[in-house]
mmCIF file of C-alpha atoms and ligand atoms in Angstrom:
data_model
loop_
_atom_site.group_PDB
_atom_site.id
_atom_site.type_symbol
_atom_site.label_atom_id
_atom_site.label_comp_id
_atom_site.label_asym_id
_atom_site.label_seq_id
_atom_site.Cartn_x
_atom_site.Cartn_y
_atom_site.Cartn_z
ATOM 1 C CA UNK C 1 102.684 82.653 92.553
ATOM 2 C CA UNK C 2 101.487 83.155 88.831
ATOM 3 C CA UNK C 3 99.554 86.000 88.563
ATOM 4 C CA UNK C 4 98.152 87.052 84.615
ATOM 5 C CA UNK C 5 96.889 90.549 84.455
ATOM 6 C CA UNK C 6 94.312 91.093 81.803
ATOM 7 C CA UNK C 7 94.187 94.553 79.555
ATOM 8 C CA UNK C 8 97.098 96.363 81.080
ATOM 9 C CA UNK C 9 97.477 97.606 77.173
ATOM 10 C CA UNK C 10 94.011 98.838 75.375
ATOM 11 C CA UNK C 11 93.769 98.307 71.981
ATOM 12 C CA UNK C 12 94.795 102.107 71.189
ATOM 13 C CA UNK C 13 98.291 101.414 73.200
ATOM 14 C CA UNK C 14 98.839 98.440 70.872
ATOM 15 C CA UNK C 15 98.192 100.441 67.890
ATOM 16 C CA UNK C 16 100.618 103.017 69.681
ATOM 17 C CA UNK C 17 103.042 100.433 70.025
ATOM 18 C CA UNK C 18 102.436 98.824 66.663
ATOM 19 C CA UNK C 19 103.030 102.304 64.901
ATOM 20 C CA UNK C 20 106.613 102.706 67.337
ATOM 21 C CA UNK C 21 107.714 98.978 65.565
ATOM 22 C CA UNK C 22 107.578 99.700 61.707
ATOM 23 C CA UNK C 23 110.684 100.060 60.398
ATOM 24 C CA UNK C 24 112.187 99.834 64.088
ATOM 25 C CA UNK C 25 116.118 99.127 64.673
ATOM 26 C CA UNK C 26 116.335 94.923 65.908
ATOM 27 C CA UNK C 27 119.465 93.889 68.200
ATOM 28 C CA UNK C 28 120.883 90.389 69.109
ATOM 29 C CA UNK C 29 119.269 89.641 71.994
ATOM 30 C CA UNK C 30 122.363 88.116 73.289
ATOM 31 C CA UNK C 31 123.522 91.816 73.896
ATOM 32 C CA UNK C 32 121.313 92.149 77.001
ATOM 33 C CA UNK C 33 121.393 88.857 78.683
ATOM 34 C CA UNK C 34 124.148 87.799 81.219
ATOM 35 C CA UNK C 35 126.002 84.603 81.949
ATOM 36 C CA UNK C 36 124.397 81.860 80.958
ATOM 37 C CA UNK C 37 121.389 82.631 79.594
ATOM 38 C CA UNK C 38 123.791 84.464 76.770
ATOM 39 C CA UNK C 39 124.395 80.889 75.613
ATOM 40 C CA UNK C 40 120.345 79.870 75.177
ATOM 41 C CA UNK C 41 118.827 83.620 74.322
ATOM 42 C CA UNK C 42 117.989 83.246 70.276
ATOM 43 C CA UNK C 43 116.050 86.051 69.288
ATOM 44 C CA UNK C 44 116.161 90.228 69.190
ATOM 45 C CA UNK C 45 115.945 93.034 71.207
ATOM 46 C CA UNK C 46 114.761 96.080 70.305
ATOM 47 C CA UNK C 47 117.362 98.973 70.263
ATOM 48 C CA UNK C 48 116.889 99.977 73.887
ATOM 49 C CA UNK C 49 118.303 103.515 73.216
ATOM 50 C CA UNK C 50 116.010 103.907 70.383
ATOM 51 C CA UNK C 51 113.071 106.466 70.472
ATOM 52 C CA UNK C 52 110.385 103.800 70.042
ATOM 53 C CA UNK C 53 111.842 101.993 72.565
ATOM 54 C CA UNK C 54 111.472 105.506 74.844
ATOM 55 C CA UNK C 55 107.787 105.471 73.648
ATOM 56 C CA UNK C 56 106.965 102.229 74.629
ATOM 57 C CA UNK C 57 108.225 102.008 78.059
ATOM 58 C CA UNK C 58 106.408 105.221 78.507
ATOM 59 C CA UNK C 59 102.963 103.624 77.480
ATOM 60 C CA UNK C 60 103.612 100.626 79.730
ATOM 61 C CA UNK C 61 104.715 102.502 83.190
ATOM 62 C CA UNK C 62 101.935 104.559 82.657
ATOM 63 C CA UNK C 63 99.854 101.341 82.659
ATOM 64 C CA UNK C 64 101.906 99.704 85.307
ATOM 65 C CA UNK C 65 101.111 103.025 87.684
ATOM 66 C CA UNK C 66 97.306 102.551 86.667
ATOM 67 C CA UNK C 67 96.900 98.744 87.419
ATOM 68 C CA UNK C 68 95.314 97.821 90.808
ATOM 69 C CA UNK C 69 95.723 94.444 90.257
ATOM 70 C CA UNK C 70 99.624 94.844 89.480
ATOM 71 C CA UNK C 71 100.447 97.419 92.196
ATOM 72 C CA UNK C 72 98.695 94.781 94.952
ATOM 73 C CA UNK C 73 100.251 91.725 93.280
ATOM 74 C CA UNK C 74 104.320 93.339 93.251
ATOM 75 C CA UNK C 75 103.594 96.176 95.414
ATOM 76 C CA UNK C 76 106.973 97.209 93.104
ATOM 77 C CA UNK C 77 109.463 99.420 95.012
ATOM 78 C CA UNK C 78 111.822 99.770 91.900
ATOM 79 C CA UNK C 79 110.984 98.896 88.270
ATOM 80 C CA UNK C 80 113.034 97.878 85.666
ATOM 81 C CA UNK C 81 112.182 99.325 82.848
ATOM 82 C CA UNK C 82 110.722 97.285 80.133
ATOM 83 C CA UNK C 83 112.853 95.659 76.961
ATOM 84 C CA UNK C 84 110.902 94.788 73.737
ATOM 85 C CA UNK C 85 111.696 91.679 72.150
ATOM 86 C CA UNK C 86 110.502 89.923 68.932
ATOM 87 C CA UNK C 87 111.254 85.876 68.298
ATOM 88 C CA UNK C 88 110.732 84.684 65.020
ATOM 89 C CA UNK C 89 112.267 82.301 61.894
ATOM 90 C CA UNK C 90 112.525 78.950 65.262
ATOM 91 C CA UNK C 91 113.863 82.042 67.432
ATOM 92 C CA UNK C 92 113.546 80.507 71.241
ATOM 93 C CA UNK C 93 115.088 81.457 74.819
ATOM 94 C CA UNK C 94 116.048 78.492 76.223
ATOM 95 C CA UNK C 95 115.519 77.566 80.378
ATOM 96 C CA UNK C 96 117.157 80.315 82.275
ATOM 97 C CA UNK C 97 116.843 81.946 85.468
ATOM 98 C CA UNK C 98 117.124 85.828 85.449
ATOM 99 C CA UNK C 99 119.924 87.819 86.929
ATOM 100 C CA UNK C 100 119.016 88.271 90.791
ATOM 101 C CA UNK C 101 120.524 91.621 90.884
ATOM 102 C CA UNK C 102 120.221 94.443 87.928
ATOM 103 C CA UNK C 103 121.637 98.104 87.837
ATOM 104 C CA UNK C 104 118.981 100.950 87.254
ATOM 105 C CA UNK C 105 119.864 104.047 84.945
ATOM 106 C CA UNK C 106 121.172 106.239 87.883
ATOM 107 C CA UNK C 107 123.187 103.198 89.582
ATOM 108 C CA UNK C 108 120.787 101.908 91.663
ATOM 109 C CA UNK C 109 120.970 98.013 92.343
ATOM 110 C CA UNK C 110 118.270 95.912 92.372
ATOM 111 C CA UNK C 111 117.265 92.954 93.395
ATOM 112 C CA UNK C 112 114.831 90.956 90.929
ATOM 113 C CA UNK C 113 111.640 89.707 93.219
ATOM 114 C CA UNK C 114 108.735 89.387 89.750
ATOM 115 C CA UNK C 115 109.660 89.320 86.295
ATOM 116 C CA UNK C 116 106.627 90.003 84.219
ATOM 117 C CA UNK C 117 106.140 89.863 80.180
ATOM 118 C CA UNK C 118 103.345 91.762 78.463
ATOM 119 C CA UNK C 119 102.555 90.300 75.182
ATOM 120 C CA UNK C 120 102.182 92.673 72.065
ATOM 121 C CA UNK C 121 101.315 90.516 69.630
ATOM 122 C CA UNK C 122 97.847 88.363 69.309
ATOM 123 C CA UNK C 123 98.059 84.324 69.879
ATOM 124 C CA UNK C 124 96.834 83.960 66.557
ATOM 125 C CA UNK C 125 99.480 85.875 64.312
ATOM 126 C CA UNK C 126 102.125 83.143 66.055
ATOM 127 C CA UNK C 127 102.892 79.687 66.902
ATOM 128 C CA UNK C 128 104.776 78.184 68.900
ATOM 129 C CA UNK C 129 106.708 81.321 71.620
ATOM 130 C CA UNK C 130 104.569 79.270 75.219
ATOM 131 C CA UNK C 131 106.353 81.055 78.073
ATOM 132 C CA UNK C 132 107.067 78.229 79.965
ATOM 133 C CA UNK C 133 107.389 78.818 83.566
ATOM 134 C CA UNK C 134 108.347 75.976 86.144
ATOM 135 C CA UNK C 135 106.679 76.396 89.507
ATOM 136 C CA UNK C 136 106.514 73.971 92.684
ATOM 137 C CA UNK C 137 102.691 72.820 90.847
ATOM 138 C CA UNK C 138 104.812 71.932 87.725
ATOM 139 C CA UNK C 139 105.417 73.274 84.417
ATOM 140 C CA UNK C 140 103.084 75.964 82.871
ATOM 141 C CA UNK C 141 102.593 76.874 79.648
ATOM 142 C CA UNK C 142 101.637 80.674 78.811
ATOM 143 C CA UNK C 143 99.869 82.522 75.600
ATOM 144 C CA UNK C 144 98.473 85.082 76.626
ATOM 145 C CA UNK C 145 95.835 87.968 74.439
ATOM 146 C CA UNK C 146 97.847 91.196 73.030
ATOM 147 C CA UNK C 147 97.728 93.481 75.858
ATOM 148 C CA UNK C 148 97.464 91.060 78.625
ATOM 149 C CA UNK C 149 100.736 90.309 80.966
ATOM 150 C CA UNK C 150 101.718 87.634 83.177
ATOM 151 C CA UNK C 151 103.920 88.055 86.548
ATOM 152 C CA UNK C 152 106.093 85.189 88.141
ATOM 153 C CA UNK C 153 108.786 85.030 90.610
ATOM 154 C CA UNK C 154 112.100 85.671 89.216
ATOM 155 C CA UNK C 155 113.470 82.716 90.984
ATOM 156 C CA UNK C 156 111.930 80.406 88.846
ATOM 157 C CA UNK C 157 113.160 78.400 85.634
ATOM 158 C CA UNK C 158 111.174 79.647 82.269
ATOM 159 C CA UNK C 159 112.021 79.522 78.877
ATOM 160 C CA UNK C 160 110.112 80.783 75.250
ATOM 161 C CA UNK C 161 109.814 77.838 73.282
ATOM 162 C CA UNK C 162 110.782 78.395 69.342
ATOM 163 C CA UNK C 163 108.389 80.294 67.106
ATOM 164 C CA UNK C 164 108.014 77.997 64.332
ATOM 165 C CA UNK C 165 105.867 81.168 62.535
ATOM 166 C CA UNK C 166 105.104 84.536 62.831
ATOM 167 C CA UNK C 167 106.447 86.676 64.818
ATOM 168 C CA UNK C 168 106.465 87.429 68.905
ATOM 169 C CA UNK C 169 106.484 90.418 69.869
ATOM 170 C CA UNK C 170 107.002 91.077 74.035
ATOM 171 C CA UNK C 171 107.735 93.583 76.653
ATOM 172 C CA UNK C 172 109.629 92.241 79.737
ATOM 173 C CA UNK C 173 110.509 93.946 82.736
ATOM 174 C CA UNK C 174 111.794 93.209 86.525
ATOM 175 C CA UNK C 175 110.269 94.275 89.986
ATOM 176 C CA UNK C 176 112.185 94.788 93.232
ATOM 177 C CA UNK C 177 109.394 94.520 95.436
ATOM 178 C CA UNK C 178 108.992 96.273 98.702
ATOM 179 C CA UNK C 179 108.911 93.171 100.213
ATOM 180 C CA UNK C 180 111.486 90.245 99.542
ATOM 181 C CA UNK C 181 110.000 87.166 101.039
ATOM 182 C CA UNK C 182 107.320 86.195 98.667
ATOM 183 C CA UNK C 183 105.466 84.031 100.801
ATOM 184 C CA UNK C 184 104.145 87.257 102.709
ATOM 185 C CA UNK C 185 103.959 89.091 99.008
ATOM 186 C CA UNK C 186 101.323 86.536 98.803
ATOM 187 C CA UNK C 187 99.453 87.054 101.539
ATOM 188 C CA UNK C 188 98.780 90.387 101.406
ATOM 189 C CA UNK C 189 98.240 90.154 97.882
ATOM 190 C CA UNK C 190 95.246 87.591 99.136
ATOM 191 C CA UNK C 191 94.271 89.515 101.793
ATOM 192 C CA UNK C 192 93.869 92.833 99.681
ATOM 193 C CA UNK C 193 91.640 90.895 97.337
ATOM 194 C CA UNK C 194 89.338 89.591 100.096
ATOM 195 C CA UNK C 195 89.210 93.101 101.135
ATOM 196 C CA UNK C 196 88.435 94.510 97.451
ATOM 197 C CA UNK C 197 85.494 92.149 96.908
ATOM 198 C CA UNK C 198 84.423 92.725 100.886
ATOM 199 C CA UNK C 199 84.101 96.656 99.634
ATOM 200 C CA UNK C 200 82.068 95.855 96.756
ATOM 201 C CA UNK C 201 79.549 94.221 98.608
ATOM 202 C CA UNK C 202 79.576 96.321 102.260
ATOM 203 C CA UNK C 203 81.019 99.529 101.523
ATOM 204 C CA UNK C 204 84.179 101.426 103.013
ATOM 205 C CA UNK C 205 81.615 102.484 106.002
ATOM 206 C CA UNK C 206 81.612 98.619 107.095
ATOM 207 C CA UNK C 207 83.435 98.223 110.398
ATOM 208 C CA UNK C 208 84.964 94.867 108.844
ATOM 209 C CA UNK C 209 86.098 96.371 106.188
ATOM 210 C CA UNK C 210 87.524 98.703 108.109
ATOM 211 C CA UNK C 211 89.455 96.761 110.533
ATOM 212 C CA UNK C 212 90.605 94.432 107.521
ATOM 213 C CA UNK C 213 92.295 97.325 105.542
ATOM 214 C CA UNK C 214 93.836 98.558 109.036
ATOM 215 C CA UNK C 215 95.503 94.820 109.058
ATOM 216 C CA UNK C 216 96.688 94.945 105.751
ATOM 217 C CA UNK C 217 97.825 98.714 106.224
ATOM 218 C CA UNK C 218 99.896 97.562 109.028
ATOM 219 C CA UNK C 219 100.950 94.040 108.266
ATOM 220 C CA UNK C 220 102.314 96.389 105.159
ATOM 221 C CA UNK C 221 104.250 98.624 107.529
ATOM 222 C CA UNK C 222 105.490 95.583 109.139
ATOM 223 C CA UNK C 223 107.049 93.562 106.515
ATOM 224 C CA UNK C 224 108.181 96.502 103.918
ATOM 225 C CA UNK C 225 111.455 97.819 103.279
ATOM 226 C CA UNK C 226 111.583 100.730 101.496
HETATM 227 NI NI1 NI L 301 113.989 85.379 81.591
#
């Protein structure tokens, strides 16, 4: 499942974010990519012990915490937290698959269930840099608005073809997800929907609405592993 999230990042955050990046300290990108992908990762990262780097994974958390839509869709259990990255002058990630287990600050494995990439910089000060994810309905290209993200199973093949101007700017970060089969991940994520726009237009008094969030609160309970 492909799920974009619109406006996790207001305009103000972007400024934020755009203010962090001036005169900001740029790494090879190969530095934080394993195996494989080392050999097909062509662009930077920035400095991930850097204070904008600090600042900006402190905007997007924040956001993260605040999205509905996000905390449904990964129901996250561990996050890891975000890297910046910038492709420019044909810079391009070639088709990888990300590392199925990462290492948290304190030591803490985790598994990667969702990767997710917000984009910081507007479709229009770029070209070139499609996200291309492959997915069991083929191939699909993403561009998404400054601000907006897109989610997608780590499992999957993707790639970020050259920039052939401009530069990309992104945030990507990983989700260990409270529940590991993502075919029930779906599900609920479906079922909570339903249930959202069933509220809208009954209530929380409605007995259906009612019984359907006691389902989802227990199938919940019954798949999660915390
Ligand atoms: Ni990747």
């Amino acid at each position: 499942m492909l799920i974009t999230i619109e406006r996790v990042l207001s305009d103000s955050d972007l400024l934020h974010i755009a203010t962090h990046l001036e005169g900001a300290r740029w790494r090879d990108g190969r530095e934080t990519a394993a195996g494989p992908a080392q050999q097909v990762k062509h662009n930077l990262q920035l400095d991930p012990d850097s204070t904008a780097m600090a600042a900006i994974r402190s905007v997007v958390l924040r956001r993260l915490q605040a999205s509905v839509l996000f905390q449904s869709a990964a129901l996250p259990r561990h996050i890891f937290p975000p890297l910046v990255n910038c492709h420019r002058d044909g810079g391009e990630y070639g088709l990888h698959t990300d590392s199925a287990v990462m290492t948290l600050g304190d030591g803490t494995p985790m598994r990667s269930d969702l990767s997710a990439t917000v984009f910081l910089t507007a479709p229009q000060d770029y070209s070139g840099g499609d996200l291309v994810i492959e997915s069991s309905f083929g191939a699909q290209s993403i561009k998404l608005e400054a601000g907006d993200m897109v989610l997608y199973p780590s499992s999957s093949l993707h790639c970020v073809n050259p920039v052939v101007s401009g530069s990309r700017i992104a945030a990507c970060f990983w989700v260990q997800s409270l529940l590991a089969d993502a075919q029930q991940r779906e599900q609920l994520f479906e079922l909570d929907q339903a249930i959202q726009s069933l509220t809208q237009e009954r209530g929380l008094q409605c007995p259906q609405v009612q019984r359907l969030t006691a389902v989802y609160h227990n199938l919940v309970r019954m798949w999660a592993a915390p």
